[in-house]
Amino acid sequence: MIIRKRKTDEDLPMELLLLADPSEEIVKEYITRGECFVAELEQKMVGVYVLLHTRPETIELVNVAVAEEMHGRGIGKQLVMDAIKVARSKGYKTIEVGTGNSGIGQLALYQKCGFRMVGVDMDFFIRHYSEEIYENGIQCRDMIRLAQDL
């Protein structure tokens, strides 16, 4: 598998991006300000992540997604670790990520990759998304904020 920066003339991997963020409008907004990286296996896009500069010395991992048929193969962890490596190589001091309270697997993944919980944005998904989101039988209401010092 190779992970590389998306070329500007390539179509957005919207199908993958929408696995991690159900709002096409929100994805299109942050994708224009961020850098998109794709994972390819046998010349097929199987994963994606987006990094977004947010504050001096801080970058945010705003979208991490793996094609559903590729789950359970460690691709998500490779994407997150690559994002950390890229952020470090660009001289950032902190990398942040936010995920829904209902994303149990995502919360575990980010902590396994060295992130620590730093806060909760109460009712984030109620305020910013018109449709209710459910994962693991739990309504996604709150944004759990995690960060890692680089």
mmCIF file of C-alpha atoms in Angstrom:
data_model
loop_
_atom_site.group_PDB
_atom_site.id
_atom_site.type_symbol
_atom_site.label_atom_id
_atom_site.label_comp_id
_atom_site.label_asym_id
_atom_site.label_seq_id
_atom_site.Cartn_x
_atom_site.Cartn_y
_atom_site.Cartn_z
ATOM 1 C CA MET A 1 0.000 0.000 0.000
ATOM 2 C CA ILE A 2 1.199 3.507 -0.758
ATOM 3 C CA ILE A 3 0.005 6.724 0.853
ATOM 4 C CA ARG A 4 0.458 9.886 -1.171
ATOM 5 C CA LYS A 5 -0.831 13.422 -1.491
ATOM 6 C CA ARG A 6 -3.849 13.678 -3.793
ATOM 7 C CA LYS A 7 -2.996 15.289 -7.104
ATOM 8 C CA THR A 8 -4.846 18.529 -7.860
ATOM 9 C CA ASP A 9 -6.188 17.146 -11.146
ATOM 10 C CA GLU A 10 -7.622 14.000 -9.502
ATOM 11 C CA ASP A 11 -11.280 13.748 -8.584
ATOM 12 C CA LEU A 12 -12.035 14.021 -4.894
ATOM 13 C CA PRO A 13 -12.518 10.592 -3.323
ATOM 14 C CA MET A 14 -15.920 11.827 -2.090
ATOM 15 C CA GLU A 15 -17.312 8.338 -1.554
ATOM 16 C CA LEU A 16 -14.499 7.640 0.932
ATOM 17 C CA LEU A 17 -14.629 11.092 2.550
ATOM 18 C CA LEU A 18 -18.364 10.707 3.204
ATOM 19 C CA LEU A 19 -17.702 7.519 5.185
ATOM 20 C CA ALA A 20 -16.076 9.664 7.876
ATOM 21 C CA ASP A 21 -18.232 12.784 7.519
ATOM 22 C CA PRO A 22 -21.807 12.453 6.229
ATOM 23 C CA SER A 23 -22.114 16.097 5.152
ATOM 24 C CA GLU A 24 -20.940 16.658 1.566
ATOM 25 C CA GLU A 25 -21.293 20.407 2.124
ATOM 26 C CA ILE A 26 -18.973 20.382 5.150
ATOM 27 C CA VAL A 27 -16.455 18.073 3.411
ATOM 28 C CA LYS A 28 -16.333 20.357 0.357
ATOM 29 C CA GLU A 29 -15.723 23.354 2.621
ATOM 30 C CA TYR A 30 -12.748 21.959 4.516
ATOM 31 C CA ILE A 31 -11.234 20.039 1.616
ATOM 32 C CA THR A 32 -10.544 23.349 -0.174
ATOM 33 C CA ARG A 33 -8.518 24.560 2.824
ATOM 34 C CA GLY A 34 -6.752 21.309 3.646
ATOM 35 C CA GLU A 35 -4.399 18.749 2.147
ATOM 36 C CA CYS A 36 -5.877 15.435 1.052
ATOM 37 C CA PHE A 37 -3.851 12.215 1.164
ATOM 38 C CA VAL A 38 -4.945 8.904 -0.343
ATOM 39 C CA ALA A 39 -3.987 5.300 0.287
ATOM 40 C CA GLU A 40 -3.779 3.049 -2.748
ATOM 41 C CA LEU A 41 -3.635 -0.702 -2.878
ATOM 42 C CA GLU A 42 -3.208 -2.312 -6.294
ATOM 43 C CA GLN A 43 -3.960 1.096 -7.887
ATOM 44 C CA LYS A 44 -7.331 1.373 -6.099
ATOM 45 C CA MET A 45 -8.036 4.102 -3.538
ATOM 46 C CA VAL A 46 -8.783 2.331 -0.267
ATOM 47 C CA GLY A 47 -8.316 5.148 2.244
ATOM 48 C CA VAL A 48 -8.085 8.880 2.692
ATOM 49 C CA TYR A 49 -7.200 11.521 5.263
ATOM 50 C CA VAL A 50 -7.277 15.303 5.299
ATOM 51 C CA LEU A 51 -4.981 17.635 7.244
ATOM 52 C CA LEU A 52 -6.069 21.199 7.957
ATOM 53 C CA HIS A 53 -3.869 23.988 9.352
ATOM 54 C CA THR A 54 -5.896 25.484 12.221
ATOM 55 C CA ARG A 55 -3.594 27.641 14.374
ATOM 56 C CA PRO A 56 0.099 28.508 14.475
ATOM 57 C CA GLU A 57 2.011 25.261 15.033
ATOM 58 C CA THR A 58 -1.232 23.209 15.090
ATOM 59 C CA ILE A 59 -2.746 21.004 12.411
ATOM 60 C CA GLU A 60 -5.962 19.016 12.577
ATOM 61 C CA LEU A 61 -6.705 15.611 11.132
ATOM 62 C CA VAL A 62 -10.259 16.324 9.959
ATOM 63 C CA ASN A 63 -11.176 13.183 8.031
ATOM 64 C CA VAL A 64 -9.881 9.613 8.101
ATOM 65 C CA ALA A 65 -11.725 6.943 6.145
ATOM 66 C CA VAL A 66 -11.119 3.427 4.885
ATOM 67 C CA ALA A 67 -13.242 1.631 2.293
ATOM 68 C CA GLU A 68 -15.670 -0.588 4.176
ATOM 69 C CA GLU A 69 -14.479 -3.792 2.485
ATOM 70 C CA MET A 70 -10.940 -3.025 3.719
ATOM 71 C CA HIS A 71 -11.802 -2.586 7.414
ATOM 72 C CA GLY A 72 -9.864 -4.670 9.906
ATOM 73 C CA ARG A 73 -6.579 -4.662 7.969
ATOM 74 C CA GLY A 74 -4.776 -1.896 9.859
ATOM 75 C CA ILE A 75 -5.185 0.671 7.083
ATOM 76 C CA GLY A 76 -6.789 3.238 9.395
ATOM 77 C CA LYS A 77 -3.854 3.033 11.778
ATOM 78 C CA GLN A 78 -1.399 3.407 8.890
ATOM 79 C CA LEU A 79 -3.279 6.510 7.709
ATOM 80 C CA VAL A 80 -3.259 8.096 11.167
ATOM 81 C CA MET A 81 0.432 7.322 11.680
ATOM 82 C CA ASP A 82 1.229 8.774 8.250
ATOM 83 C CA ALA A 83 -0.708 11.948 9.134
ATOM 84 C CA ILE A 84 1.369 12.271 12.322
ATOM 85 C CA LYS A 85 4.590 11.794 10.333
ATOM 86 C CA VAL A 86 3.543 14.398 7.734
ATOM 87 C CA ALA A 87 2.553 16.899 10.437
ATOM 88 C CA ARG A 88 5.873 16.416 12.218
ATOM 89 C CA SER A 89 7.833 16.802 8.957
ATOM 90 C CA LYS A 90 6.056 20.120 8.303
ATOM 91 C CA GLY A 91 7.204 21.450 11.669
ATOM 92 C CA TYR A 92 3.887 21.417 13.516
ATOM 93 C CA LYS A 93 4.063 21.070 17.299
ATOM 94 C CA THR A 94 0.550 19.665 17.846
ATOM 95 C CA ILE A 95 -1.843 17.494 15.880
ATOM 96 C CA GLU A 96 -5.494 17.427 16.849
ATOM 97 C CA VAL A 97 -8.450 15.263 15.863
ATOM 98 C CA GLY A 98 -12.123 15.275 16.739
ATOM 99 C CA THR A 99 -14.531 12.368 16.559
ATOM 100 C CA GLY A 100 -18.069 11.627 17.610
ATOM 101 C CA ASN A 101 -18.928 10.293 21.025
ATOM 102 C CA SER A 102 -20.487 7.258 19.309
ATOM 103 C CA GLY A 103 -17.333 6.337 17.353
ATOM 104 C CA ILE A 104 -16.025 3.753 19.782
ATOM 105 C CA GLY A 105 -13.600 2.225 17.259
ATOM 106 C CA GLN A 106 -12.281 5.637 16.246
ATOM 107 C CA LEU A 107 -11.736 6.675 19.871
ATOM 108 C CA ALA A 108 -9.746 3.488 20.461
ATOM 109 C CA LEU A 109 -7.725 3.939 17.254
ATOM 110 C CA TYR A 110 -6.693 7.517 18.012
ATOM 111 C CA GLN A 111 -5.605 6.611 21.539
ATOM 112 C CA LYS A 112 -3.603 3.627 20.236
ATOM 113 C CA CYS A 113 -1.840 6.119 17.931
ATOM 114 C CA GLY A 114 -0.824 8.342 20.861
ATOM 115 C CA PHE A 115 -3.646 10.887 21.039
ATOM 116 C CA ARG A 116 -5.055 11.985 24.399
ATOM 117 C CA MET A 117 -8.536 13.314 25.104
ATOM 118 C CA VAL A 118 -8.446 17.050 25.720
ATOM 119 C CA GLY A 119 -12.078 18.140 25.624
ATOM 120 C CA VAL A 120 -15.673 17.709 24.582
ATOM 121 C CA ASP A 121 -17.609 20.030 22.281
ATOM 122 C CA MET A 122 -21.110 19.379 23.610
ATOM 123 C CA ASP A 123 -23.877 18.961 20.990
ATOM 124 C CA PHE A 124 -21.468 19.671 18.101
ATOM 125 C CA PHE A 125 -23.226 17.210 15.782
ATOM 126 C CA ILE A 126 -26.676 18.498 16.769
ATOM 127 C CA ARG A 127 -25.654 22.089 15.911
ATOM 128 C CA HIS A 128 -23.755 21.385 12.664
ATOM 129 C CA TYR A 129 -25.579 18.477 11.016
ATOM 130 C CA SER A 130 -29.205 18.545 9.906
ATOM 131 C CA GLU A 131 -29.633 14.748 10.049
ATOM 132 C CA GLU A 132 -29.258 12.674 13.193
ATOM 133 C CA ILE A 133 -26.204 10.396 13.162
ATOM 134 C CA TYR A 134 -26.128 7.007 14.887
ATOM 135 C CA GLU A 135 -23.165 4.662 15.325
ATOM 136 C CA ASN A 136 -23.037 1.541 17.438
ATOM 137 C CA GLY A 137 -26.656 2.191 18.467
ATOM 138 C CA ILE A 138 -25.613 5.528 20.051
ATOM 139 C CA GLN A 139 -26.666 8.964 18.848
ATOM 140 C CA CYS A 140 -23.644 11.004 17.821
ATOM 141 C CA ARG A 141 -24.096 14.277 19.684
ATOM 142 C CA ASP A 142 -20.751 15.419 21.081
ATOM 143 C CA MET A 143 -17.349 15.957 19.457
ATOM 144 C CA ILE A 144 -14.593 14.314 21.496
ATOM 145 C CA ARG A 145 -11.407 16.360 20.970
ATOM 146 C CA LEU A 146 -8.027 14.597 21.092
ATOM 147 C CA ALA A 147 -4.499 15.933 20.622
ATOM 148 C CA GLN A 148 -0.907 14.805 20.487
ATOM 149 C CA ASP A 149 2.268 16.777 20.981
ATOM 150 C CA LEU A 150 4.712 16.253 18.159
#
